[in-house]
Coordinates of C-alpha atoms in Angstrom, one line a residue:
Chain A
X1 CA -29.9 -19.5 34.9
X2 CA -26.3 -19.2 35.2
X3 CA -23.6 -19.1 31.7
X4 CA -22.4 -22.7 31.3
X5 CA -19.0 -21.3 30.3
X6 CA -17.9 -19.3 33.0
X7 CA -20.6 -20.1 36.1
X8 CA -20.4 -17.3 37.2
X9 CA -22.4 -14.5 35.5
X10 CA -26.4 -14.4 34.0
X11 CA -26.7 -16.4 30.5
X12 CA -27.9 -13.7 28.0
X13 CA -27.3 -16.2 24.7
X14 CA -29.0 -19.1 24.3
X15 CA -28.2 -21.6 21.4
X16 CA -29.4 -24.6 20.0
X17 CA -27.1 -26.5 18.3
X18 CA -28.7 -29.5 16.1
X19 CA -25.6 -32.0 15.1
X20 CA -26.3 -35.2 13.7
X21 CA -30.1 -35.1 14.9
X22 CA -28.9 -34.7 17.8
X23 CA -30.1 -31.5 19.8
X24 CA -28.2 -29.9 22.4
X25 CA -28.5 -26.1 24.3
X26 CA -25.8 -23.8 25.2
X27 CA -26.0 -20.7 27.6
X28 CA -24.0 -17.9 27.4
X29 CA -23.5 -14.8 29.5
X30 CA -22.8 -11.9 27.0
X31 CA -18.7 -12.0 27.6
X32 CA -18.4 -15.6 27.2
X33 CA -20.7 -15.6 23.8
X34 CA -19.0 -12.9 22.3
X35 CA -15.3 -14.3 23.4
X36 CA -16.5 -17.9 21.5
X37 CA -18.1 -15.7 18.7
X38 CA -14.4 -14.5 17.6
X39 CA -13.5 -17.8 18.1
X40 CA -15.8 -19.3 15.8
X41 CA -15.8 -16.6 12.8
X42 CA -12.1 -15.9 13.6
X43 CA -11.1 -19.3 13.1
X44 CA -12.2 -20.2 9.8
X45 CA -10.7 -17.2 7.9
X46 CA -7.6 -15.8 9.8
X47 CA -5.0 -16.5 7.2
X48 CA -6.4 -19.3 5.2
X49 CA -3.4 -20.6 3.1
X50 CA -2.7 -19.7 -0.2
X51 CA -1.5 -23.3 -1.1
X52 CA -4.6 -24.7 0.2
X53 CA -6.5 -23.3 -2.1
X54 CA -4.7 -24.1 -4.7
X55 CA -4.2 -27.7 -3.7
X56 CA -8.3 -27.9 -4.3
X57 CA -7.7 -26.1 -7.4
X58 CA -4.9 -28.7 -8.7
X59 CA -7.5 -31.4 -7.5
X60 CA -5.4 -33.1 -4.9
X61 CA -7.1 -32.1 -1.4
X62 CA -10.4 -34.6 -1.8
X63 CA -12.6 -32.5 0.9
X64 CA -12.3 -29.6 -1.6
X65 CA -13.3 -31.5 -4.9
X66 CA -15.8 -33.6 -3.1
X67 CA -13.9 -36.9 -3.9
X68 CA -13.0 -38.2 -1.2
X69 CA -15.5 -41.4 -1.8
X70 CA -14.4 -43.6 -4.4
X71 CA -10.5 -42.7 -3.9
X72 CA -8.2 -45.7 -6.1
X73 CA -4.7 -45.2 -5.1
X74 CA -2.7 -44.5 -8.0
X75 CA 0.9 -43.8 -7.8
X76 CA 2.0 -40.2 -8.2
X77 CA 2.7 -38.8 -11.6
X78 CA 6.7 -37.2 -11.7
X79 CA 8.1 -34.9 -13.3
X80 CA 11.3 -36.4 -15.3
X81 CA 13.5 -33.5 -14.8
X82 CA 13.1 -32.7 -10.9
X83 CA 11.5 -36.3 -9.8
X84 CA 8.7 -33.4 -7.9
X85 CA 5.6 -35.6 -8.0
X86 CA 2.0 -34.3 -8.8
X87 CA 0.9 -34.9 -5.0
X88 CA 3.7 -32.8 -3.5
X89 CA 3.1 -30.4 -5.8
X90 CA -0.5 -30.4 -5.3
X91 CA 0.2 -30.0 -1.6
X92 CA 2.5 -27.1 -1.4
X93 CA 1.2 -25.1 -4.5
X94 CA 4.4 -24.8 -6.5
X95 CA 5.9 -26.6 -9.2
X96 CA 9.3 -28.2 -8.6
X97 CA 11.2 -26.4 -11.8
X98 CA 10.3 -24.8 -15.6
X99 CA 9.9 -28.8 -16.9
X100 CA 7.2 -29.5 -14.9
X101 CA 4.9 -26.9 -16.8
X102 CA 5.5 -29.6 -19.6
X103 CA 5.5 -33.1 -17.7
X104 CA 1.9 -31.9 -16.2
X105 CA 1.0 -30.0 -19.2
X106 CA -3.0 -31.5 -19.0
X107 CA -3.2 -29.9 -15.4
X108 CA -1.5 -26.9 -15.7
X109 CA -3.8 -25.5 -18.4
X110 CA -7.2 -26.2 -16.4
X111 CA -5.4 -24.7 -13.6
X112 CA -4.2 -21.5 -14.7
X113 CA -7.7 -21.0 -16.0
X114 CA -9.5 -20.7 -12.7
X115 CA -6.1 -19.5 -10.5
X116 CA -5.9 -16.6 -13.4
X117 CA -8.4 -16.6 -16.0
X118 CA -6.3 -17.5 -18.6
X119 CA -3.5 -19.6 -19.8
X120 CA -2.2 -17.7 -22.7
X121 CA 0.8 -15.1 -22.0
X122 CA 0.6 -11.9 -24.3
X123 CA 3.3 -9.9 -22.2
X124 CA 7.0 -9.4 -22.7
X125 CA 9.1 -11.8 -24.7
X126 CA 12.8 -12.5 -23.7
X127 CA 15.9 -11.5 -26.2
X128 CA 17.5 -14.7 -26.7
X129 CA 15.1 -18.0 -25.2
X130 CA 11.8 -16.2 -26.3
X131 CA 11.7 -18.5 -29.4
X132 CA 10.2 -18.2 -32.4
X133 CA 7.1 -15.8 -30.9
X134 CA 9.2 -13.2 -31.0
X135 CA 8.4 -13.7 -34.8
X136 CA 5.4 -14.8 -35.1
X137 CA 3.9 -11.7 -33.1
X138 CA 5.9 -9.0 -35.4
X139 CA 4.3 -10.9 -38.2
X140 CA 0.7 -10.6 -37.1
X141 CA 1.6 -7.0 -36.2
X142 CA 3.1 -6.4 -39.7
X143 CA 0.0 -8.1 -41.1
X144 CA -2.5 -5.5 -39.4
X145 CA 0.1 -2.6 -41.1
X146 CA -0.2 -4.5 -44.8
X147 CA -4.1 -4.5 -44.1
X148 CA -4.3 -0.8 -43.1
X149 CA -1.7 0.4 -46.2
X150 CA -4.4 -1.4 -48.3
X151 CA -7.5 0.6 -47.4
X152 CA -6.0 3.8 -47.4
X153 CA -4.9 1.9 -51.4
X154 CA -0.8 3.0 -50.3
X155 CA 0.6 0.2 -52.1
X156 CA 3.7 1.1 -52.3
X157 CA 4.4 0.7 -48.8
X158 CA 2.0 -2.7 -48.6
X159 CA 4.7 -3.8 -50.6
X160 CA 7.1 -3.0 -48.4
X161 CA 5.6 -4.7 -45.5
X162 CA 4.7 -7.5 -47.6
X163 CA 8.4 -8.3 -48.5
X164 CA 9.1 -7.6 -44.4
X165 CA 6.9 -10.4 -43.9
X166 CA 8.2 -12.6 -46.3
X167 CA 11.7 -12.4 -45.1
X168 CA 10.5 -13.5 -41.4
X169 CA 8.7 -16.1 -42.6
X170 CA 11.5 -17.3 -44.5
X171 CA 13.8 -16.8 -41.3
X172 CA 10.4 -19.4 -39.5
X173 CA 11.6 -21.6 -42.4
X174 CA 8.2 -21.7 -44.2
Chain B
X1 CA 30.7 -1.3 2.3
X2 CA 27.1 -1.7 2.3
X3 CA 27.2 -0.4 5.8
X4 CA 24.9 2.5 5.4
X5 CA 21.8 0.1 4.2
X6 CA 21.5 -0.5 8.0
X7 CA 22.2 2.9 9.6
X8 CA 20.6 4.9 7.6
X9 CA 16.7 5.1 6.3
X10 CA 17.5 7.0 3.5
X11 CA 16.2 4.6 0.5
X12 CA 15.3 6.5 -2.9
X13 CA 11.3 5.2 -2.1
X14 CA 11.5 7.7 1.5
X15 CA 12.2 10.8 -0.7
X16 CA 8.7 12.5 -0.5
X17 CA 9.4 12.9 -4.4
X18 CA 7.5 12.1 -7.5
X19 CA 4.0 12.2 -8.8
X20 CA 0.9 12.5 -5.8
X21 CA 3.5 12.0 -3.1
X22 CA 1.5 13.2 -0.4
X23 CA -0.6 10.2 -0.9
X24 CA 1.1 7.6 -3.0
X25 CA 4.2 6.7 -0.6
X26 CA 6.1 4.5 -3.4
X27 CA 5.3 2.5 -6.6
X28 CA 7.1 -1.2 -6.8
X29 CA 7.6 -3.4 -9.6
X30 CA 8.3 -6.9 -9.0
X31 CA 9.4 -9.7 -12.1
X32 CA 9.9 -13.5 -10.9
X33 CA 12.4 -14.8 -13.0
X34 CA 13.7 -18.5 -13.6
X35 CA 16.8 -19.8 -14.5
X36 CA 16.1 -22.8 -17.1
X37 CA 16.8 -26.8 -16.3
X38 CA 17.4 -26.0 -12.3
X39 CA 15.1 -26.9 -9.9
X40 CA 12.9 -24.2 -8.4
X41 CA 14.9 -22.8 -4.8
X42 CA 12.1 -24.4 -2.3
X43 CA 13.9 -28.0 -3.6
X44 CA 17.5 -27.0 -3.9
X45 CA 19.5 -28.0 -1.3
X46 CA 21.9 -25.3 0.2
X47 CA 24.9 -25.9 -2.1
X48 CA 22.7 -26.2 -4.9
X49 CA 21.5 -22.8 -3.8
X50 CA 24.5 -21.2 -3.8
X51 CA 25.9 -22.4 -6.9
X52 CA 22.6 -20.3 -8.5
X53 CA 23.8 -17.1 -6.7
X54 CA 27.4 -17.3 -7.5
X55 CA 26.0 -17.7 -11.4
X56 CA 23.9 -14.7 -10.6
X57 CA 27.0 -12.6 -9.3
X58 CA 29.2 -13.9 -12.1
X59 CA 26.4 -12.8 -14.7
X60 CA 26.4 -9.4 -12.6
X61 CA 30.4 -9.0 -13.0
X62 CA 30.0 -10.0 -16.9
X63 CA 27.4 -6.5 -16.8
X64 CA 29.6 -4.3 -15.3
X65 CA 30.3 -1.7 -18.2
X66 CA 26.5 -1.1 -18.2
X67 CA 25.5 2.0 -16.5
X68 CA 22.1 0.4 -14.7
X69 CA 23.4 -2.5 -12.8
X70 CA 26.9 -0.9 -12.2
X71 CA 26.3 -0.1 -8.6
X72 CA 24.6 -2.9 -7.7
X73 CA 26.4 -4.5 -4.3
X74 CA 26.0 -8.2 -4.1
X75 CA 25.2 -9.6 -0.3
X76 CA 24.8 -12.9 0.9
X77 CA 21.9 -12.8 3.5
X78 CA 24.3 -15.5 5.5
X79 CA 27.0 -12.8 6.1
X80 CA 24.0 -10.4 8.1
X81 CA 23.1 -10.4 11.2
X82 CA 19.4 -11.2 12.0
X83 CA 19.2 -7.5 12.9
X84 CA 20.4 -6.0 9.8
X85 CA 18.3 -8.7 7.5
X86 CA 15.3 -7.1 9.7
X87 CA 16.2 -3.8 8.5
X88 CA 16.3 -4.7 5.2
X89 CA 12.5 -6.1 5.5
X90 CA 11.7 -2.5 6.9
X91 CA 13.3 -0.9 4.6
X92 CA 11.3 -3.1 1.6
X93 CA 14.2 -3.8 0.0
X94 CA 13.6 -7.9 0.8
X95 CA 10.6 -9.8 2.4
X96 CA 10.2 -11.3 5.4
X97 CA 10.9 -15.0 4.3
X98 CA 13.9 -13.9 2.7
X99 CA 15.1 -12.7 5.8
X100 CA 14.0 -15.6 7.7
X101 CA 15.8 -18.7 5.3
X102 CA 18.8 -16.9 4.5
X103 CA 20.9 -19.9 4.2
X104 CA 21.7 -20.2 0.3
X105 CA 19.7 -16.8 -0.6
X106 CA 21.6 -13.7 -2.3
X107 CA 20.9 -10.0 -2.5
X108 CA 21.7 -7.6 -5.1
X109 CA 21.3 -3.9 -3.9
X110 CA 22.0 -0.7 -5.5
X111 CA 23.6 2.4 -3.4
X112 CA 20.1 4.5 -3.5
X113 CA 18.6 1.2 -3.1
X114 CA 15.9 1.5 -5.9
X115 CA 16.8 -1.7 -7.0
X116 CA 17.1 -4.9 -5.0
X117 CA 17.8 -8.3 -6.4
X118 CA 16.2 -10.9 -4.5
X119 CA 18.1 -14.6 -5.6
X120 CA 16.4 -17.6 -4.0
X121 CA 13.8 -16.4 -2.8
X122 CA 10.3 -18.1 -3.9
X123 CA 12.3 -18.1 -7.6
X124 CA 15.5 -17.6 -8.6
X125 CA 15.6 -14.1 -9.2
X126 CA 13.2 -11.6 -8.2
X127 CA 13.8 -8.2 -9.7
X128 CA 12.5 -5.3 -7.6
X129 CA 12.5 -1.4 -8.3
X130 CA 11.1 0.3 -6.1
X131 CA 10.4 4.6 -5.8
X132 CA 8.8 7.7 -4.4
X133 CA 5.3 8.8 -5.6
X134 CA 3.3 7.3 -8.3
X135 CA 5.6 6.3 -10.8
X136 CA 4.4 3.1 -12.0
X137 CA 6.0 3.6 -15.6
X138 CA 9.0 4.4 -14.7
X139 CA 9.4 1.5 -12.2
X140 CA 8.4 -0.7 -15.0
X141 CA 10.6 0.4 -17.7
X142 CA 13.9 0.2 -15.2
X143 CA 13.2 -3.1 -14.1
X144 CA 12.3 -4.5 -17.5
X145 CA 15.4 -2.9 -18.6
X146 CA 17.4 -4.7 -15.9
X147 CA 15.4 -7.9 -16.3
X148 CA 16.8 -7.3 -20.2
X149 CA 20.5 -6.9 -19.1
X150 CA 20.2 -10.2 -17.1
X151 CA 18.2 -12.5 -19.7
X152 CA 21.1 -11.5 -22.4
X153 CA 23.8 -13.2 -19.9
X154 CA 20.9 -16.3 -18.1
X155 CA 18.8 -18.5 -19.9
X156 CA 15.5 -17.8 -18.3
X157 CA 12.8 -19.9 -18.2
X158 CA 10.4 -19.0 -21.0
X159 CA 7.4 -20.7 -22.3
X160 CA 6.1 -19.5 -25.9
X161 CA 2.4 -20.4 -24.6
X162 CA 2.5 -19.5 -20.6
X163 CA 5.7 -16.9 -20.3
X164 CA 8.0 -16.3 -17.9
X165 CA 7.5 -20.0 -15.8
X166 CA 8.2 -19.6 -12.1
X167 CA 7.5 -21.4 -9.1
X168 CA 4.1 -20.7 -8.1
X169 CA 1.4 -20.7 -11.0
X170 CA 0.0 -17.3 -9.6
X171 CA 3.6 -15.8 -11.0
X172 CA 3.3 -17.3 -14.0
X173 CA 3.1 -15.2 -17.2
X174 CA 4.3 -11.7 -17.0
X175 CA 5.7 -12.7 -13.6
X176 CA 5.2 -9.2 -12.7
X177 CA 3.9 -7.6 -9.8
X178 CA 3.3 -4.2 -9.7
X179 CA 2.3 -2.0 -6.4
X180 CA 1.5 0.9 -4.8
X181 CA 2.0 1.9 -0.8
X182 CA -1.0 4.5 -0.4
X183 CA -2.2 6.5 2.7
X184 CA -6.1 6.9 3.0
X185 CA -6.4 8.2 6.1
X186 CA -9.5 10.2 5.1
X187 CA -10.6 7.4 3.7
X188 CA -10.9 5.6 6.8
X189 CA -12.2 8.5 8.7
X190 CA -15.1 8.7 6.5
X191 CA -15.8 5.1 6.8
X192 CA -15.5 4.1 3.1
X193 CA -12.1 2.6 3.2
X194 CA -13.9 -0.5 3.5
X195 CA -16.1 -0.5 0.5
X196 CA -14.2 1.0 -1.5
X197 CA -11.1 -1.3 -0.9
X198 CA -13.2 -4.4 -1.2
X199 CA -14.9 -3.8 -4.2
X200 CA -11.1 -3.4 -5.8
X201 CA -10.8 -7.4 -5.5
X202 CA -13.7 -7.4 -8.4
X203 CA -11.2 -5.9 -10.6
X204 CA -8.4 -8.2 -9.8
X205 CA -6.5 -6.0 -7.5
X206 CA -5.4 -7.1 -4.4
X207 CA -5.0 -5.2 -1.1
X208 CA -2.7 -5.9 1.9
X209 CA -1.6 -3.8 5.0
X210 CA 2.3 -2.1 5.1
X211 CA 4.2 -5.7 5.1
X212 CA 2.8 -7.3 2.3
X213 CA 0.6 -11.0 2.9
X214 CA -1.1 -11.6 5.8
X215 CA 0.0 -8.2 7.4
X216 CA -2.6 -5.7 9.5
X217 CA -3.4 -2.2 7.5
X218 CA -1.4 -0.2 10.1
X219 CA -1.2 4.1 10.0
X220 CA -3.8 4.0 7.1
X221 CA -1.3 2.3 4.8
X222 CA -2.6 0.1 2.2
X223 CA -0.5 -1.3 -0.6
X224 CA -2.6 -2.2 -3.6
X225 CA -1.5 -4.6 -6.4
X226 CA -2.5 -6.6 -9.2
X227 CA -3.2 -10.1 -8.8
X228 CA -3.5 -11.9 -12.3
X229 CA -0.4 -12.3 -14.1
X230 CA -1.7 -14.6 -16.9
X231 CA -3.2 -13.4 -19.9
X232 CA -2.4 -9.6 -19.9
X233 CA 0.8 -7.6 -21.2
X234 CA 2.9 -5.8 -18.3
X235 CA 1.5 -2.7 -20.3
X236 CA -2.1 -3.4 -19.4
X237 CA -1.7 -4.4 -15.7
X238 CA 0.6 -1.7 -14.8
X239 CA -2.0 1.1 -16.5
X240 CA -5.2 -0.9 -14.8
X241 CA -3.4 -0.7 -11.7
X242 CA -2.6 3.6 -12.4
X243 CA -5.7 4.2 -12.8
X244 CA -7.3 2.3 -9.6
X245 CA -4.7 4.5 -7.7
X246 CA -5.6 7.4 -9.8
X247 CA -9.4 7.0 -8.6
X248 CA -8.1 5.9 -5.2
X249 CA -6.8 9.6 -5.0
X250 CA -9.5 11.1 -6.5
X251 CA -11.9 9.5 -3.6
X252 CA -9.1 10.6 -0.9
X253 CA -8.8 13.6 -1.9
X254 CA -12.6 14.4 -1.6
X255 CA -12.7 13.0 1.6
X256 CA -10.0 15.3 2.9
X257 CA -12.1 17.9 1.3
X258 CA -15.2 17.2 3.1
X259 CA -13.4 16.5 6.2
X260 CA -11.8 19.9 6.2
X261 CA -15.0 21.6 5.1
X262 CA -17.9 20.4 7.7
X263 CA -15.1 19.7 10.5
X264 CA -11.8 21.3 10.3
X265 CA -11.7 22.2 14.0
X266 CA -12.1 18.5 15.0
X267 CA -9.8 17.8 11.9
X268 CA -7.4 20.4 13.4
X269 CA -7.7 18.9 16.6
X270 CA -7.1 15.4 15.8
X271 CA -3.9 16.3 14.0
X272 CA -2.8 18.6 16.2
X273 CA -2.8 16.3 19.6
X274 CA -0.9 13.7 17.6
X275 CA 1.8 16.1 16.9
X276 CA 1.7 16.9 20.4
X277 CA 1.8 14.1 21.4
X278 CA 4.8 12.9 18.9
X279 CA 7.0 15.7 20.1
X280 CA 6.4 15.4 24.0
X281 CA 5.6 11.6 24.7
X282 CA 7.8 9.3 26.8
X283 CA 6.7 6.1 25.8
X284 CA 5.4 4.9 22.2
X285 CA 4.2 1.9 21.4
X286 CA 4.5 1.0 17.5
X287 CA 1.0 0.6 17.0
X288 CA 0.6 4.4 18.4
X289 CA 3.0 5.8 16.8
X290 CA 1.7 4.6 13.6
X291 CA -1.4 5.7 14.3
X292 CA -0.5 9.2 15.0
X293 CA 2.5 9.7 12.2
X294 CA -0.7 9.3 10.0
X295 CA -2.7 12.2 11.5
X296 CA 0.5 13.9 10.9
X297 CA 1.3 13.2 7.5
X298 CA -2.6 14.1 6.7
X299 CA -2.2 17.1 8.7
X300 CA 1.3 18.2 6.4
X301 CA -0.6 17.5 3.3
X302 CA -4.1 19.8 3.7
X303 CA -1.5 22.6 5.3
X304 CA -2.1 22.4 9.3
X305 CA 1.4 21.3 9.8
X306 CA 4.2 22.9 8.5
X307 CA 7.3 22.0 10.7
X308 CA 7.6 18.7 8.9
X309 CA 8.0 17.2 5.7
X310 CA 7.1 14.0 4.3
X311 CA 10.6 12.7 3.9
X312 CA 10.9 12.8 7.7
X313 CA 7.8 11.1 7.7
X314 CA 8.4 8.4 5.4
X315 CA 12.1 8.0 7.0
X316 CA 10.0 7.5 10.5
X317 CA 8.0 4.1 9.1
X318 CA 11.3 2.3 8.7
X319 CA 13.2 4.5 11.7
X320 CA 10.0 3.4 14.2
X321 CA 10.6 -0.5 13.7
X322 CA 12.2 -2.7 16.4
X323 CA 15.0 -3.5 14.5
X324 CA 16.3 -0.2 13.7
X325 CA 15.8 1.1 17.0
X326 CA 17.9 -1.6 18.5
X327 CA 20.6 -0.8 15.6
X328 CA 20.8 2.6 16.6
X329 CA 20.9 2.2 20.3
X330 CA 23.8 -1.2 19.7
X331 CA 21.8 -3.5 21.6
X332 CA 19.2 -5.7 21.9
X333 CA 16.3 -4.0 23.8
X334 CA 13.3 -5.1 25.4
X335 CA 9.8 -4.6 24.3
X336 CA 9.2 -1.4 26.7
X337 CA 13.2 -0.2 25.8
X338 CA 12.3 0.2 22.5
X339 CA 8.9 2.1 23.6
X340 CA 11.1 4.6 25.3
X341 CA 13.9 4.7 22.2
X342 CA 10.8 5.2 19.5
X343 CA 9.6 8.1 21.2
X344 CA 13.0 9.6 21.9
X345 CA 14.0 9.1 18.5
X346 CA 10.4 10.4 17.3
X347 CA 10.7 13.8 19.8
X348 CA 14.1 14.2 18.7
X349 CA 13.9 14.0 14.3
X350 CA 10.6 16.0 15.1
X351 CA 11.9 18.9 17.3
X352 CA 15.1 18.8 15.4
X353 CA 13.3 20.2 12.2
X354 CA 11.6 22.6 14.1
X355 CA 15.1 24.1 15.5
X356 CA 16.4 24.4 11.9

């Protein structure tokens, strides 16, 4: 028996592919098999896309989710600020600009879990548009100190940090 | 003026300097940073695009009097020649989609090129600092510091919840992406550059060949990075990712060990042909001459090779690529040209040091 591929050589691979019920037998010489076995594993993960991913993530690409039976056509959400719909988005894996983290704020927290285990920042704070958590954090951290002064029973300085506290939250406006 | 980023490889990272050099080649931190109420660049139209880096360069000018960004040369990536934006892609200073859409992207750069400004890129700003040797806390600190000086003058774009917000949500957070460019060749001899690499995914690192995504591990060179940017200060990541590379050179270091104990002839060999071959070969492909310059630099570090340093080497990763090779020969040159140019230029930096 000769390789179906190339005609030319002894098959050495024999396969049985079963698609649909349907049964149907390939032979290979070793060259040919092992040329169409890169193909085949090659294929499927040389460079799958970042964005594709993360379009199954953001639940727009329907093979990925599964939901591809029942699809109602609904028109895409949009983000006020940028007019970057949810499907685009979806599709290319970024957000259009910083308002859209707001306008899609029920998907963006889902997402961020499973893209990066978390949705909660704890890192740096900028100067000037970090907000009021600038605050709030050196509270909780003066907090800890006032709890600490208090075991070791140094209430001198508790009171110090107490009064620090105080005069943040007054700057918070509470 | 900013003529010397594309003749010369002489970037502050090439130095040989700095903590574990002979194996940690450099340490980068990245920030993605946003500038608030404008569209991210992928949906800014080219004028659009350039009104962001002209605000960027204005903000620069209103920084002057501070010592950090004082040298920093703005470029726009229009005014380049394709060549010279390839360079800068060798040289790490920008990546290879910045060179490719340079219409409406800017560049800020200083002289020893440790820092590099990347505007438009995938966000507005991408703040890079980038040296020798393992020196992951220092990298940090200088670009926070320069990410400070910028945020005082732009309003980034800041969410008390998710951080710093930028285009794609595997930036978001910290924005901050820290590396380091590390050479296992022993590694890779013994066979366990595979395991162990793989099993750094488990603890959210990520690892990619010389030219960052998608790009081929090449001359044992593996650039190692964090992956989650969500949920952890820059303190934490950059110290998780220390002390992956710190166990990374541990493992090296062993292997090297073994290597030279049960078969330093072969070892000696090995090494020894490549140099040969590096100082008297015609024709070099890239792929070879990567290949070799890493028995090289292995055979520099344990001691068998002493006519060479590991500036030269790190100079010859950026020196070896087409687009410097055409640069320094003032031409375009075919794929076999450069073959012959990369192994002149190889014999001669070699056989120069020897002479001296």
């Amino acid at each position: 028996m000769y390789c179906d591929e190339c005609q030319k050589k002894p098959a050495a691979v024999h396969l049985t592919k079963i698609i649909n019920g349907e049964k149907s037998e390939v032979h290979l010489c070793e060259d040919c098999a092992q040329a169409q076995h890169k193909e085949w594993t090659l294929g499927i993960d040389a460079n799958f896309p970042l964005n594709k991913f993360l379009a199954g993530l953001l639940g727009y690409d329907p093979q990925a989710t599964g939901a591809s039976m029942n699809l109602t056509f609904t028109p895409p959400e949009k983000c006020e600020s940028c007019g970057f719909n949810y499907n685009q988005m979806s599709q290319i894996g970024r957000f259009g600009c910083n308002r859209c983290y707001k306008h899609f704020k029920d998907k963006v927290g889902p997402l961020l879990r499973r893209v990066q285990g978390s949705n909660r920042h704890t890192g740096k704070v900028p100067q000037r548009t970090g907000g009021t958590i600038r605050l709030e954090r050196e509270i909780q951290s003066l907090r800890l100190a006032l709890q600490e002064h208090v075991v070791r029973e140094e209430f001198e300085e508790a009171a110090k940090v107490r009064d620090q506290i105080r005069e943040i939250e007054k700057k918070l406006g509470r | 003026m900013f003529e010397k980023f594309f003749s010369q490889a002489s970037s502050k990272w090439m130095e040989g300097t700095g903590e574990e050099a002979d194996i940690v080649i450099s340490s980068r931190v990245r920030l993605a940073r946003n500038i608030s109420a404008i569209p991210f660049p992928h949906l800014l139209q080219t004028t659009e695009a350039k009104k962001v880096v002209a605000m960027i360069y204005e903000a620069l000018q209103s920084l002057q009097s501070n010592e950090q960004v004082k040298d920093l040369t703005p470029v726009y990536l229009q005014d380049l020649q394709p060549i010279e934006r390839s360079i800068l892609v060798d040289k790490h200073l920008i990546s290879p989609q910045h060179a490719e859409e340079a219409g409406g992207r800017g560049l800020l750069i200083s002289q020893d090129e440790d820092i590099s400004i990347l505007i438009n890129e995938e966000d507005h700003l991408r703040i890079q600092c980038l040296y020798s040797g393992l020196e992951l806390e220092k990298v940090w600190n200088e670009a926070s510091q320069v990410d400070d000086l910028f945020e005082s003058v732009l309003d980034f774009a800041f969410d008390e919840k998710l951080g710093y917000l930028t285009a794609c949500p595997t930036n978001v957070g910290t924005g901050l992406r820290a590396s380091v460019m590390m050479h296992l060749p022993a590694l890779v001899m013994t066979n366990q550059a595979t395991r162990v690499l793989a099993s750094l995914s488990q603890l959210g690192m990520t690892v990619r060949g010389l030219y960052g995504e998608g790009t081929e591990a090449t001359g044992n060179l593996f650039q190692i990075s964090n992956q989650v940017t969500l949920g952890r200060s820059e303190e934490e990541i950059i110290s998780s990712l220390l002390v992956v590379a710190k166990q990374l050179i541990d493992q090296e270091r062993m292997a090297r060990h073994v290597l030279l104990k049960e078969t330093k002839n072969q070892l000696e060999d090995q090494v020894c042909r490549a140099y040969g071959a590096l100082t008297h070969a015609r024709v070099m492909s890239s792929q070879e001459s990567m290949s070799l310059l890493s028995k090289v630099r292995l055979g520099i570090d344990v001691g068998i090779i002493k006519t060479a340093s590991l500036q030269t080497m790190n100079e010859m990763l950026v020196l070896t690529r087409p687009a410097f090779l055409q640069k320094m020969k003032g031409k375009e040159l075919s794929p076999f040209e450069r073959d012959v140019q990369r192994a002149t230029m190889i014999r001669e930096k070699l056989l120069d040091k020897i002479e001296k």
